[in-house]
PDB file of C-alpha atoms in Angstrom:
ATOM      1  CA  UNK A 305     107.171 140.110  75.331  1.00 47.00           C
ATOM      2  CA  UNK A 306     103.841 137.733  73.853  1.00 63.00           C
ATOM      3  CA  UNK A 307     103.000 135.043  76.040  1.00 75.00           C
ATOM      4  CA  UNK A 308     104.809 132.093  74.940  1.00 90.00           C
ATOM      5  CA  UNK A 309     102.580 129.277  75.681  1.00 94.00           C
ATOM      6  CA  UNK A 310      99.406 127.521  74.279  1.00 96.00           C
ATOM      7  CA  UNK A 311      96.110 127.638  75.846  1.00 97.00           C
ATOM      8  CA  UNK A 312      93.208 125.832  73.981  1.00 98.00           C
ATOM      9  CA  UNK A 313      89.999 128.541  73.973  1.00 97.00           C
ATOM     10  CA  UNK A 314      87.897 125.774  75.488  1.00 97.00           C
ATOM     11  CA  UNK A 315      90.047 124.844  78.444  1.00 98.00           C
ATOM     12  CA  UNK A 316      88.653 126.528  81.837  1.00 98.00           C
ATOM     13  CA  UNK A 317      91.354 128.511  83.383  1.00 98.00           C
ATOM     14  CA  UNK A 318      90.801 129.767  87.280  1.00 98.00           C
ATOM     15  CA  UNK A 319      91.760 132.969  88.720  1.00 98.00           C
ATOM     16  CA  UNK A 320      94.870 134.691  88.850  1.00 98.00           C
ATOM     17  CA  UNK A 321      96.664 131.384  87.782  1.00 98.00           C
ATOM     18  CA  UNK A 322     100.132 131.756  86.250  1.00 98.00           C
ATOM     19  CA  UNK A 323     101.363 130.060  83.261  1.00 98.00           C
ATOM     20  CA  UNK A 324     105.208 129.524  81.885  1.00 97.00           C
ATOM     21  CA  UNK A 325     106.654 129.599  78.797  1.00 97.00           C
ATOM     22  CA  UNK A 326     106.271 126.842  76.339  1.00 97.00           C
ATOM     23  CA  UNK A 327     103.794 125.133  78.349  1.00 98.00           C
ATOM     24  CA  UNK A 328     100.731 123.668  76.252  1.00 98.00           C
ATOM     25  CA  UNK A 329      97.125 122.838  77.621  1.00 98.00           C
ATOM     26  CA  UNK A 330      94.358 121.555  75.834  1.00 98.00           C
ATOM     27  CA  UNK A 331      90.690 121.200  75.406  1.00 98.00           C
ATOM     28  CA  UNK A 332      88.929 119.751  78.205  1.00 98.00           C
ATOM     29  CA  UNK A 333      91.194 120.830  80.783  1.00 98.00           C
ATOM     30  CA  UNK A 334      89.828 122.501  84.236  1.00 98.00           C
ATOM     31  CA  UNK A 335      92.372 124.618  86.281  1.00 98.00           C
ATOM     32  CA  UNK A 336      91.311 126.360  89.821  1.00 98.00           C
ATOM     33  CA  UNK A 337      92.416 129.459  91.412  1.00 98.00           C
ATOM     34  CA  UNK A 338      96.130 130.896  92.020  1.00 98.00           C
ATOM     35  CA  UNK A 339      98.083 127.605  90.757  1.00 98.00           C
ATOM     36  CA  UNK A 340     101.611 127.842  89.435  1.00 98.00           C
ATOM     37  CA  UNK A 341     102.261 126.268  86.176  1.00 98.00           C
ATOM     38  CA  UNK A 342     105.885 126.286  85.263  1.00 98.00           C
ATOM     39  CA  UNK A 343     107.369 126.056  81.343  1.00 97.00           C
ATOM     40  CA  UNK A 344     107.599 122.918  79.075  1.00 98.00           C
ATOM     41  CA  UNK A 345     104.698 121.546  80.930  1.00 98.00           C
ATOM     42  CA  UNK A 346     101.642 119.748  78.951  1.00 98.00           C
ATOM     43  CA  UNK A 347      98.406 119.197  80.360  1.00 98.00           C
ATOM     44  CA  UNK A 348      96.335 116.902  78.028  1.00 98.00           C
ATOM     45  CA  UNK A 349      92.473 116.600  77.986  1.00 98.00           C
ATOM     46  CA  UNK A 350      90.762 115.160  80.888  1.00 98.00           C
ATOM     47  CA  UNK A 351      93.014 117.139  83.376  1.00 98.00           C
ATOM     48  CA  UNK A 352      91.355 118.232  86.326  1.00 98.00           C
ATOM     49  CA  UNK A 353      93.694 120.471  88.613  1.00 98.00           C
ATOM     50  CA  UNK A 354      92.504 122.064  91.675  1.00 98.00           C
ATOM     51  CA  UNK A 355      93.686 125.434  93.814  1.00 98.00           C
ATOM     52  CA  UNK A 356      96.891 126.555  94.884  1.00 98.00           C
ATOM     53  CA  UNK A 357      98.578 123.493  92.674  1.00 99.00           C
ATOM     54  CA  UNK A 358     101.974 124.203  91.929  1.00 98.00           C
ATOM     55  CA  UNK A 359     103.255 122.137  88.921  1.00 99.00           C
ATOM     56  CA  UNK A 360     106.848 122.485  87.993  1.00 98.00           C
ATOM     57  CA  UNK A 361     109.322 122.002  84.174  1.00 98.00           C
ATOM     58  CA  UNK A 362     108.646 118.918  82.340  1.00 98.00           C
ATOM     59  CA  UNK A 363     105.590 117.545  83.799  1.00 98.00           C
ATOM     60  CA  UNK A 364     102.992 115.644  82.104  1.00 98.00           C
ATOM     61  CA  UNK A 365      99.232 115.430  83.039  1.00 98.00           C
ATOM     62  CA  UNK A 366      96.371 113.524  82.217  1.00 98.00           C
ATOM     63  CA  UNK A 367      98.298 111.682  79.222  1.00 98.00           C
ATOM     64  CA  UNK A 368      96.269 108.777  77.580  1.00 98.00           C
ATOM     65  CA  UNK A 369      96.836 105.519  79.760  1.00 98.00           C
ATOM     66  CA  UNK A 370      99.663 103.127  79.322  1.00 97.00           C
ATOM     67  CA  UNK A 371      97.222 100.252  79.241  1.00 96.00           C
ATOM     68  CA  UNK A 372      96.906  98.060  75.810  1.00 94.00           C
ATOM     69  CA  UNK A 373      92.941  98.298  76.651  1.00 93.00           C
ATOM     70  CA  UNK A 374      92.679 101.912  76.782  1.00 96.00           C
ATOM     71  CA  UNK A 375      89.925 102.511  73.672  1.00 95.00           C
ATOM     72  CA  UNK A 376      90.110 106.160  73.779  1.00 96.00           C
ATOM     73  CA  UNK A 377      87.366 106.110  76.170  1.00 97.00           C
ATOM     74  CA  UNK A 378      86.581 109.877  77.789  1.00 97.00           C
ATOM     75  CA  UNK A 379      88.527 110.112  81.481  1.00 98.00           C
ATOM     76  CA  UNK A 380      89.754 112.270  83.450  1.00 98.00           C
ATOM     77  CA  UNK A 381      93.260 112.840  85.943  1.00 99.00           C
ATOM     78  CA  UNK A 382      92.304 114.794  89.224  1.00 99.00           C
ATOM     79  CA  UNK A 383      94.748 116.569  90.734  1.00 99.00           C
ATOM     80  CA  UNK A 384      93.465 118.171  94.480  1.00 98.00           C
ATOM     81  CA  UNK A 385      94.149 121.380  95.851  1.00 99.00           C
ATOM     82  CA  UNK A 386      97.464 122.692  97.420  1.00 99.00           C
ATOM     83  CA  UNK A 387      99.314 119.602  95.521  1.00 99.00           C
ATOM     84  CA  UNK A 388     103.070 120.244  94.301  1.00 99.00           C
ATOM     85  CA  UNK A 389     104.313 117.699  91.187  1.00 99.00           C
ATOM     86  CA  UNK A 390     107.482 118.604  90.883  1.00 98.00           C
ATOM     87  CA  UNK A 391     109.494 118.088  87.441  1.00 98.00           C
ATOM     88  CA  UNK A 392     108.822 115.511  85.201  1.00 98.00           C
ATOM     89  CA  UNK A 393     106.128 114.191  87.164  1.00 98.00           C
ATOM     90  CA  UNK A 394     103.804 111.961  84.907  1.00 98.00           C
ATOM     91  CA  UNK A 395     100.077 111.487  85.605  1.00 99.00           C
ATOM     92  CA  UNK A 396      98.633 109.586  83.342  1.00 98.00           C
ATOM     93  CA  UNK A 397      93.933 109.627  82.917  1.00 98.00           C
ATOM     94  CA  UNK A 398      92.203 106.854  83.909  1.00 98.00           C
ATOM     95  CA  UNK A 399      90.188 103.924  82.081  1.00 98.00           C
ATOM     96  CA  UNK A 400      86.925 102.300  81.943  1.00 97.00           C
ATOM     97  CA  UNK A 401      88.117 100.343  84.799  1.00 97.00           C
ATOM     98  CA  UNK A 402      87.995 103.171  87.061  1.00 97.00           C
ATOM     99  CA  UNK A 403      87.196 106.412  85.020  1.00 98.00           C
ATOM    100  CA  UNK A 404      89.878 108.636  86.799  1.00 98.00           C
ATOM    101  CA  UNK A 405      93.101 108.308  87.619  1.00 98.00           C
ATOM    102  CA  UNK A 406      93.417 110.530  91.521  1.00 98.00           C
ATOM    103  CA  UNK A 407      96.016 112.786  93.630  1.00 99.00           C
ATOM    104  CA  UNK A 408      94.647 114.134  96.356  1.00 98.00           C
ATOM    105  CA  UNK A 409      95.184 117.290  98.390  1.00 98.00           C
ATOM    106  CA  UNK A 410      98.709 118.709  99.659  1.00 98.00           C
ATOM    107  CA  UNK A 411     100.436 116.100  98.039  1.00 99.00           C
ATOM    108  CA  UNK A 412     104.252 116.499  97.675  1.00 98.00           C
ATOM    109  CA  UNK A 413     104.699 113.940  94.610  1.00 99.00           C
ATOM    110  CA  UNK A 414     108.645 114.678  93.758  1.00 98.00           C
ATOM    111  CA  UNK A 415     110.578 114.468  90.701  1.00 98.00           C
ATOM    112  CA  UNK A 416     110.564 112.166  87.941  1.00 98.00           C
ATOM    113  CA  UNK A 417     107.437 109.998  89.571  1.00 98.00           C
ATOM    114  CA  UNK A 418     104.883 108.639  87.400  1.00 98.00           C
ATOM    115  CA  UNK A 419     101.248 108.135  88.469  1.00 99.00           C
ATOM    116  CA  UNK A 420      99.768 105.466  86.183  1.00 98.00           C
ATOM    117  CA  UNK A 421      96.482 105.123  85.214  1.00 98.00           C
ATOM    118  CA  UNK A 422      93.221 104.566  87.820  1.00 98.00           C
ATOM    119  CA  UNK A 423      95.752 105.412  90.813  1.00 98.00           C
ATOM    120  CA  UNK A 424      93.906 106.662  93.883  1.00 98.00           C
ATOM    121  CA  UNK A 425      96.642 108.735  96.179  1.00 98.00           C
ATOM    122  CA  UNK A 426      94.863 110.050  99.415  1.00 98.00           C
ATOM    123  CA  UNK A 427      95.916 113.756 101.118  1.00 98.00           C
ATOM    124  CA  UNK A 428      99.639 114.985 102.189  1.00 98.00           C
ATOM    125  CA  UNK A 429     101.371 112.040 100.443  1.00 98.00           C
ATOM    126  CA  UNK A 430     104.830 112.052 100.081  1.00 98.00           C
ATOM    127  CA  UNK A 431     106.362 110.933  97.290  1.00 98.00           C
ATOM    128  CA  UNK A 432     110.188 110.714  97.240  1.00 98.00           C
ATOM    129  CA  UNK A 433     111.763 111.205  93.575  1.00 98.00           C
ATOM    130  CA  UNK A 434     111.561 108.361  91.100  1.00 98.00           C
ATOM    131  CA  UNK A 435     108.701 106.477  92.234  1.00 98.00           C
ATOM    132  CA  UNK A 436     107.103 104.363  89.970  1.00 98.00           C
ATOM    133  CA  UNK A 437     103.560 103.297  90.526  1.00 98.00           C
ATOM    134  CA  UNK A 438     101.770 101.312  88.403  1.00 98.00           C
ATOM    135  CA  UNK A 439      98.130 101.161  87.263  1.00 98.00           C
ATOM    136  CA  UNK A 440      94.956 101.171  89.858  1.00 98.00           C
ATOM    137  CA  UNK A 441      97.201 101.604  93.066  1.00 98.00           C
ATOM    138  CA  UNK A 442      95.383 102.946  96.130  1.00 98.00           C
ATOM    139  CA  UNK A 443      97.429 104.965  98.419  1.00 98.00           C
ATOM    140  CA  UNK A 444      95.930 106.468 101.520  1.00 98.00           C
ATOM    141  CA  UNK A 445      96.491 109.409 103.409  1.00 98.00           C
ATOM    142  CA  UNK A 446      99.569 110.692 105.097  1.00 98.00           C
ATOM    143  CA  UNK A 447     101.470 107.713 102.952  1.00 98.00           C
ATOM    144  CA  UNK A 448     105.456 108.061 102.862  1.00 98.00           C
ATOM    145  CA  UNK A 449     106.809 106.588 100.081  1.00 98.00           C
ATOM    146  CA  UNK A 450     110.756 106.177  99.673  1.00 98.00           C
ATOM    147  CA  UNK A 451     112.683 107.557  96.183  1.00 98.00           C
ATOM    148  CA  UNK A 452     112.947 104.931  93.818  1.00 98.00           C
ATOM    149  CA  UNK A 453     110.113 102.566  94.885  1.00 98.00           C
ATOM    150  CA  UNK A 454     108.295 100.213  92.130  1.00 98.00           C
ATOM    151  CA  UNK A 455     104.761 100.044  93.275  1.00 98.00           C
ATOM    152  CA  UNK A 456     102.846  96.597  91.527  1.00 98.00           C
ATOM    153  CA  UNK A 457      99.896  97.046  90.156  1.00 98.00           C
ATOM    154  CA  UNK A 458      96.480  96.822  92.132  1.00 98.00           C
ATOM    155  CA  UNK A 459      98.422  97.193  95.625  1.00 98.00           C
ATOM    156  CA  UNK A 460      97.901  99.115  98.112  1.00 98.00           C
ATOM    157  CA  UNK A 461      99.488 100.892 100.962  1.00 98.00           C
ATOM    158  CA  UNK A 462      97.684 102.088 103.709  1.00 98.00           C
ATOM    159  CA  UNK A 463      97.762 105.379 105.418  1.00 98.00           C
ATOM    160  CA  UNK A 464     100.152 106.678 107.691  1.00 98.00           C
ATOM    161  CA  UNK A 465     102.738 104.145 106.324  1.00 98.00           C
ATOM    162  CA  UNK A 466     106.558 104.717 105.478  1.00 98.00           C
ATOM    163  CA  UNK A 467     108.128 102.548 102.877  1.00 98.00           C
ATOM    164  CA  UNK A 468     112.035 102.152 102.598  1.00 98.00           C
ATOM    165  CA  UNK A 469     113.410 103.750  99.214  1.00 98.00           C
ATOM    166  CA  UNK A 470     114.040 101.304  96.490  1.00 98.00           C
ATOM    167  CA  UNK A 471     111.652  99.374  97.886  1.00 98.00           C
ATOM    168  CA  UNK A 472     109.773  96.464  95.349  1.00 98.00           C
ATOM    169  CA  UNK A 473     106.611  95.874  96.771  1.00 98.00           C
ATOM    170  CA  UNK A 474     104.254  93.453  95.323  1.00 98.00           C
ATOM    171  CA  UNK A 475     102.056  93.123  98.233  1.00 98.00           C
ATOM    172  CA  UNK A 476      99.653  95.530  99.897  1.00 98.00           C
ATOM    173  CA  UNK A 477     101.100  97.450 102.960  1.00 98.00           C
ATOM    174  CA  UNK A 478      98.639  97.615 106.368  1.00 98.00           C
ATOM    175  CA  UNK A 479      98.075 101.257 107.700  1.00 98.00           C
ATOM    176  CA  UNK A 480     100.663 102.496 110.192  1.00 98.00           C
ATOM    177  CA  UNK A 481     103.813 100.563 109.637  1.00 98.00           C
ATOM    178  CA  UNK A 482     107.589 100.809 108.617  1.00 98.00           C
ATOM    179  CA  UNK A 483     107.825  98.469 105.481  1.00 98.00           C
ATOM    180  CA  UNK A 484     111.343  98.023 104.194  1.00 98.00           C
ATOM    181  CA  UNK A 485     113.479  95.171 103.235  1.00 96.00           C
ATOM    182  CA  UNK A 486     113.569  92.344 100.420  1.00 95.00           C
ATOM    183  CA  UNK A 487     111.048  90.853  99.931  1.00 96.00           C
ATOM    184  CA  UNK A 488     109.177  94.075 101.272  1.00 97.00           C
ATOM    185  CA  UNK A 489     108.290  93.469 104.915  1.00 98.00           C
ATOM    186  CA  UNK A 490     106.904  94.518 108.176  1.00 98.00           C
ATOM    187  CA  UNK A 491     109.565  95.842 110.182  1.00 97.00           C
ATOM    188  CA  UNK A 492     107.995  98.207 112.865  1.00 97.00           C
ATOM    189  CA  UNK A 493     105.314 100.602 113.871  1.00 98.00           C
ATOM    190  CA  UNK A 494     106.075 104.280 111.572  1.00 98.00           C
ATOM    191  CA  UNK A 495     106.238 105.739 115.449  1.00 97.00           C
ATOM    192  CA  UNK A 496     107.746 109.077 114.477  1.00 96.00           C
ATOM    193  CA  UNK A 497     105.585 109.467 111.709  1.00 97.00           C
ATOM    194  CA  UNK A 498     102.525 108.547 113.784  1.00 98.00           C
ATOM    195  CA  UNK A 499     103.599 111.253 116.463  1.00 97.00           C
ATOM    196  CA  UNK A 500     104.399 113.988 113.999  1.00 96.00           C
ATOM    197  CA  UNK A 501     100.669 113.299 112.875  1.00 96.00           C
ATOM    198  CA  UNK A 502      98.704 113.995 116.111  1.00 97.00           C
ATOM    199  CA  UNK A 503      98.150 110.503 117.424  1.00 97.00           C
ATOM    200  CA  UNK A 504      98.562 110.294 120.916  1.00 97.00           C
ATOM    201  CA  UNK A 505     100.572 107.434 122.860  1.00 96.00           C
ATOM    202  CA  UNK A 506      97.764 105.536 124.032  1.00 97.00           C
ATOM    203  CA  UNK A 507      96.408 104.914 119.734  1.00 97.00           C
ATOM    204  CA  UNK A 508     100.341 103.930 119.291  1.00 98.00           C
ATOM    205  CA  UNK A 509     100.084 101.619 122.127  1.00 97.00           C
ATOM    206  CA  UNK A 510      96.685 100.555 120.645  1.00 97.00           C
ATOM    207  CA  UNK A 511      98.137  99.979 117.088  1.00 98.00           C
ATOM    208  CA  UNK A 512     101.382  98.298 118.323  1.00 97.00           C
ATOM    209  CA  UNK A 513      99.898  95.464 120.293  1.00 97.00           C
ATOM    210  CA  UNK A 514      97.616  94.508 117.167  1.00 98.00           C
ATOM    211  CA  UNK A 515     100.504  94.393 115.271  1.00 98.00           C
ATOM    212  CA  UNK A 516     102.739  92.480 118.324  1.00 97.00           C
ATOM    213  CA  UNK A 517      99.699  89.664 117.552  1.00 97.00           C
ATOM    214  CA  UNK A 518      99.735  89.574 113.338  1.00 97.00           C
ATOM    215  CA  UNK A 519     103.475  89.646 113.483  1.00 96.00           C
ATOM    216  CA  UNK A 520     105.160  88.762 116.132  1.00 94.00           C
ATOM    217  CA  UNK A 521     103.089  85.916 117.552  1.00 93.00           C
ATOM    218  CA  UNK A 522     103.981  82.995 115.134  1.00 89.00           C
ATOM    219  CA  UNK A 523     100.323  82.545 113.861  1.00 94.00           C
ATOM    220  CA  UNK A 524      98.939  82.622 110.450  1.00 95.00           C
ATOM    221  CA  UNK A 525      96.991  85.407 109.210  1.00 96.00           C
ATOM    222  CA  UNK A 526      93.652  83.625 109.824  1.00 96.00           C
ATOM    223  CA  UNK A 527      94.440  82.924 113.141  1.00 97.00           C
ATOM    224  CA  UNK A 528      95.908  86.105 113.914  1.00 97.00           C
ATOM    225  CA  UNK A 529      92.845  88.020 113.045  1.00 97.00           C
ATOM    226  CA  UNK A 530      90.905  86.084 115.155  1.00 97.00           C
ATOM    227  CA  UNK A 531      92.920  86.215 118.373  1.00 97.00           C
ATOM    228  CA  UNK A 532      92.891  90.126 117.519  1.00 97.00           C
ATOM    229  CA  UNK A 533      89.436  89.839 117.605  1.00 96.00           C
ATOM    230  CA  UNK A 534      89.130  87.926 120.790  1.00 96.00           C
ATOM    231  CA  UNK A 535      91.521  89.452 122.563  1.00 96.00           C
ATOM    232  CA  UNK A 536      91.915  93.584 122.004  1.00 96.00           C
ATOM    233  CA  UNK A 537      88.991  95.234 123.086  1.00 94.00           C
ATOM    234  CA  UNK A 538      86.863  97.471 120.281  1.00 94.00           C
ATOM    235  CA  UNK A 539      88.370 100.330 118.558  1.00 95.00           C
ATOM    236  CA  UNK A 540      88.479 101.926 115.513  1.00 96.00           C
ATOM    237  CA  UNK A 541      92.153 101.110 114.998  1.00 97.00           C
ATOM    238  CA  UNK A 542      91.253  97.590 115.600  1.00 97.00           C
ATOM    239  CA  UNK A 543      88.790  97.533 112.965  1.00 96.00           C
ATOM    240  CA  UNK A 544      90.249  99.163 109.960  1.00 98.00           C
ATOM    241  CA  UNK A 545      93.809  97.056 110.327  1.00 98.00           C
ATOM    242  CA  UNK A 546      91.719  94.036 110.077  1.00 98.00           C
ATOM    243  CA  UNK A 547      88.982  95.516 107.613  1.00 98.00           C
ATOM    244  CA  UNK A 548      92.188  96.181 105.293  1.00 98.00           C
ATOM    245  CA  UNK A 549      93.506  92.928 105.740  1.00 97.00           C
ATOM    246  CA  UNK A 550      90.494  91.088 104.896  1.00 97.00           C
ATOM    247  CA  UNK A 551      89.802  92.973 101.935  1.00 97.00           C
ATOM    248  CA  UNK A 552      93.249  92.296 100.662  1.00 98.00           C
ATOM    249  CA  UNK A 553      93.268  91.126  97.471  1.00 95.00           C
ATOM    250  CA  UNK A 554      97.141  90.391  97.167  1.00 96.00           C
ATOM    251  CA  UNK A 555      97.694  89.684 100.738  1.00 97.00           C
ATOM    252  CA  UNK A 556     100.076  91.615 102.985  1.00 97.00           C
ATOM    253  CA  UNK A 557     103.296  91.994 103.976  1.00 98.00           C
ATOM    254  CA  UNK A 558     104.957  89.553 106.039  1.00 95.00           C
ATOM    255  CA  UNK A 559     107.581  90.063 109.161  1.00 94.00           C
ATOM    256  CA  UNK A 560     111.021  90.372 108.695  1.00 85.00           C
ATOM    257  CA  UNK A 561     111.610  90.663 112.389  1.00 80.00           C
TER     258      UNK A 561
END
C-alpha cells in the first residue's frame, strides 16, 4: 500500500525515521535519526525534533503561538533527543520574546499537555497528562509535574521538584521540594525523588536545613536569606536555592506547614 502521509520536499528528514499514516509535516521542519512518528500527527514549520523522539496520535508541533502579539515572525519549537509526547500533546513555536519555544532531552511529556509558546523544559521531565503550561515557563531538569496542573505564565519551577496534580501555581517553585496544596505551597523536601536521582544523604541533609531556615523559622524572605547566608557554610546547594530566589520575579512559594 502508498504511503499515506504528507512530507513537504523541503523538510529534512533523519535516518531510518518512521512515519504513520495521515500524519502531515511541512516546510522548515528538521527531524533526527530513528524517531517514531505515529498517524494524525502535524508538525508545522519551525519544528525542530531531535533523535530517538517518539511522538504519538494527535499531536501537534511547532503550531503558531497563542499570543495576540505573535506577527508571524520566523521561530522555531525544539524538541531534544530521546523525548516521548504522547497523544495530543501540543507544542506550540516561540516569539520574538524568546525565539523558541524548548523540550529538552528524555522528556516524558504525557497526554493531552500543551507546551505554550517560549517554554523552556530542562532534561527527564515528567509531565503527568493534562498539564497546561502557559507561555515563557522555565522548567528545570528532573521536574515532576502532577496530571492536571495549570502552570501561570512566566513561572518557574525548579529542578528536581514534584508538584501535586491539579495543582494552580502562580508562583515560582524553589529546586528540590514537594509543592502541593491551595494556594500552592511548600510542603517538604521531594526526598524520594532526590534519592532515586543520585544525591547522597549528606546534599539532602544540606538542602533540608536551608529549607528548615526559609520555611520553618518564622522569618521573612529577606531575612531568611540572610541568616542562610550567615549561618550554612558554602555550597553549591546553598547558592543556587538562594540565586533562584533572588532572581524570582513572581516570588515563591510559601509554607503550608
Amino acid at each position: 500500500m502508498d504511503n499515506m502521509f504528507y512530507v513537504h520536499p523541503d523538510a529534512k528528514i533523519g535516518n531510518n525515521v518512521k512515519i504513520g499514516n495521515f500524519t502531515n509535516i511541512y516546510e522548515n521542519v528538521e527531524i533526527g535519526d530513528n524517531c517514531e512518528i505515529a498517524g494524525n500527527v502535524t508538525i508545522f514549520p519551525g519544528a525542530r525534533i531531535g533523535n530517538n523522539v517518539k511522538i504519538f496520535p494527535g499531536a501537534v508541533i511547532s503550531g503558531i503561538p497563542q499570543d495576540l502579539k505573535f506577527r508571524g515572525e520566523e521561530t522555531v519549537a525544539i524538541i531534544g533527543d530521546g523525548t516521548t509526547l504522547r497523544e495530543c500533546v501540543t507544542v506550540n513555536r516561540g516569539t520574538a520574546s524568546k525565539g523558541k519555544t524548548e523540550v529538552g532531552e528524555n522528556c516524558l511529556i504525557m497526554a493531552y499537555n500543551h507546551i505554550a509558546h517560549d517554554c523552556k523544559i530542562g532534561n527527564r521531565v515528567i509531565m503527568s497528562n493534562a498539564c497546561q503550561l502557559a507561555g515563557e515557563v522555565i522548567v528545570d531538569d528532573c521536574a515532576v509535574i502532577g496530571g492536571g496542573s495549570l502552570i501561570h505564565q512566566f513561572c518557574h519551577l525548579g529542578r528536581n521538584i514534584m508538584l501535586q496534580g491539579g495543582a494552580l501555581v502562580n508562583k515560582d517553585i524553589p529546586p528540590y521540594v514537594k509543592a502541593a496544596r491551595e494556594p500552592i505551597s511548600y510542603v517538604g523536601l521531594n526526598t524520594i525523588g532526590l534519592h532515586r536521582n543520585g544525591f547522597t544523604t549528606e546534599d539532602i541533609q544540606t538542602i533540608s536545613e536551608i529549607y528548615r531556615i526559609l520555611y520553618l523559622s518564622d522569618l521573612n524572605v529577606t531575612n531568611a536569606i540572610k541568616l542562610i547566608r550567615e549561618s550554612l557554610p558554602e555550597s553549591k546547594y546553598r547558592d543556587e536555592i538562594v540565586s533562584f530566589i533572588e532572581n524570582s520575579e513572581r516570588g515563591v512559594i510559601r509554607s503550608a506547614i
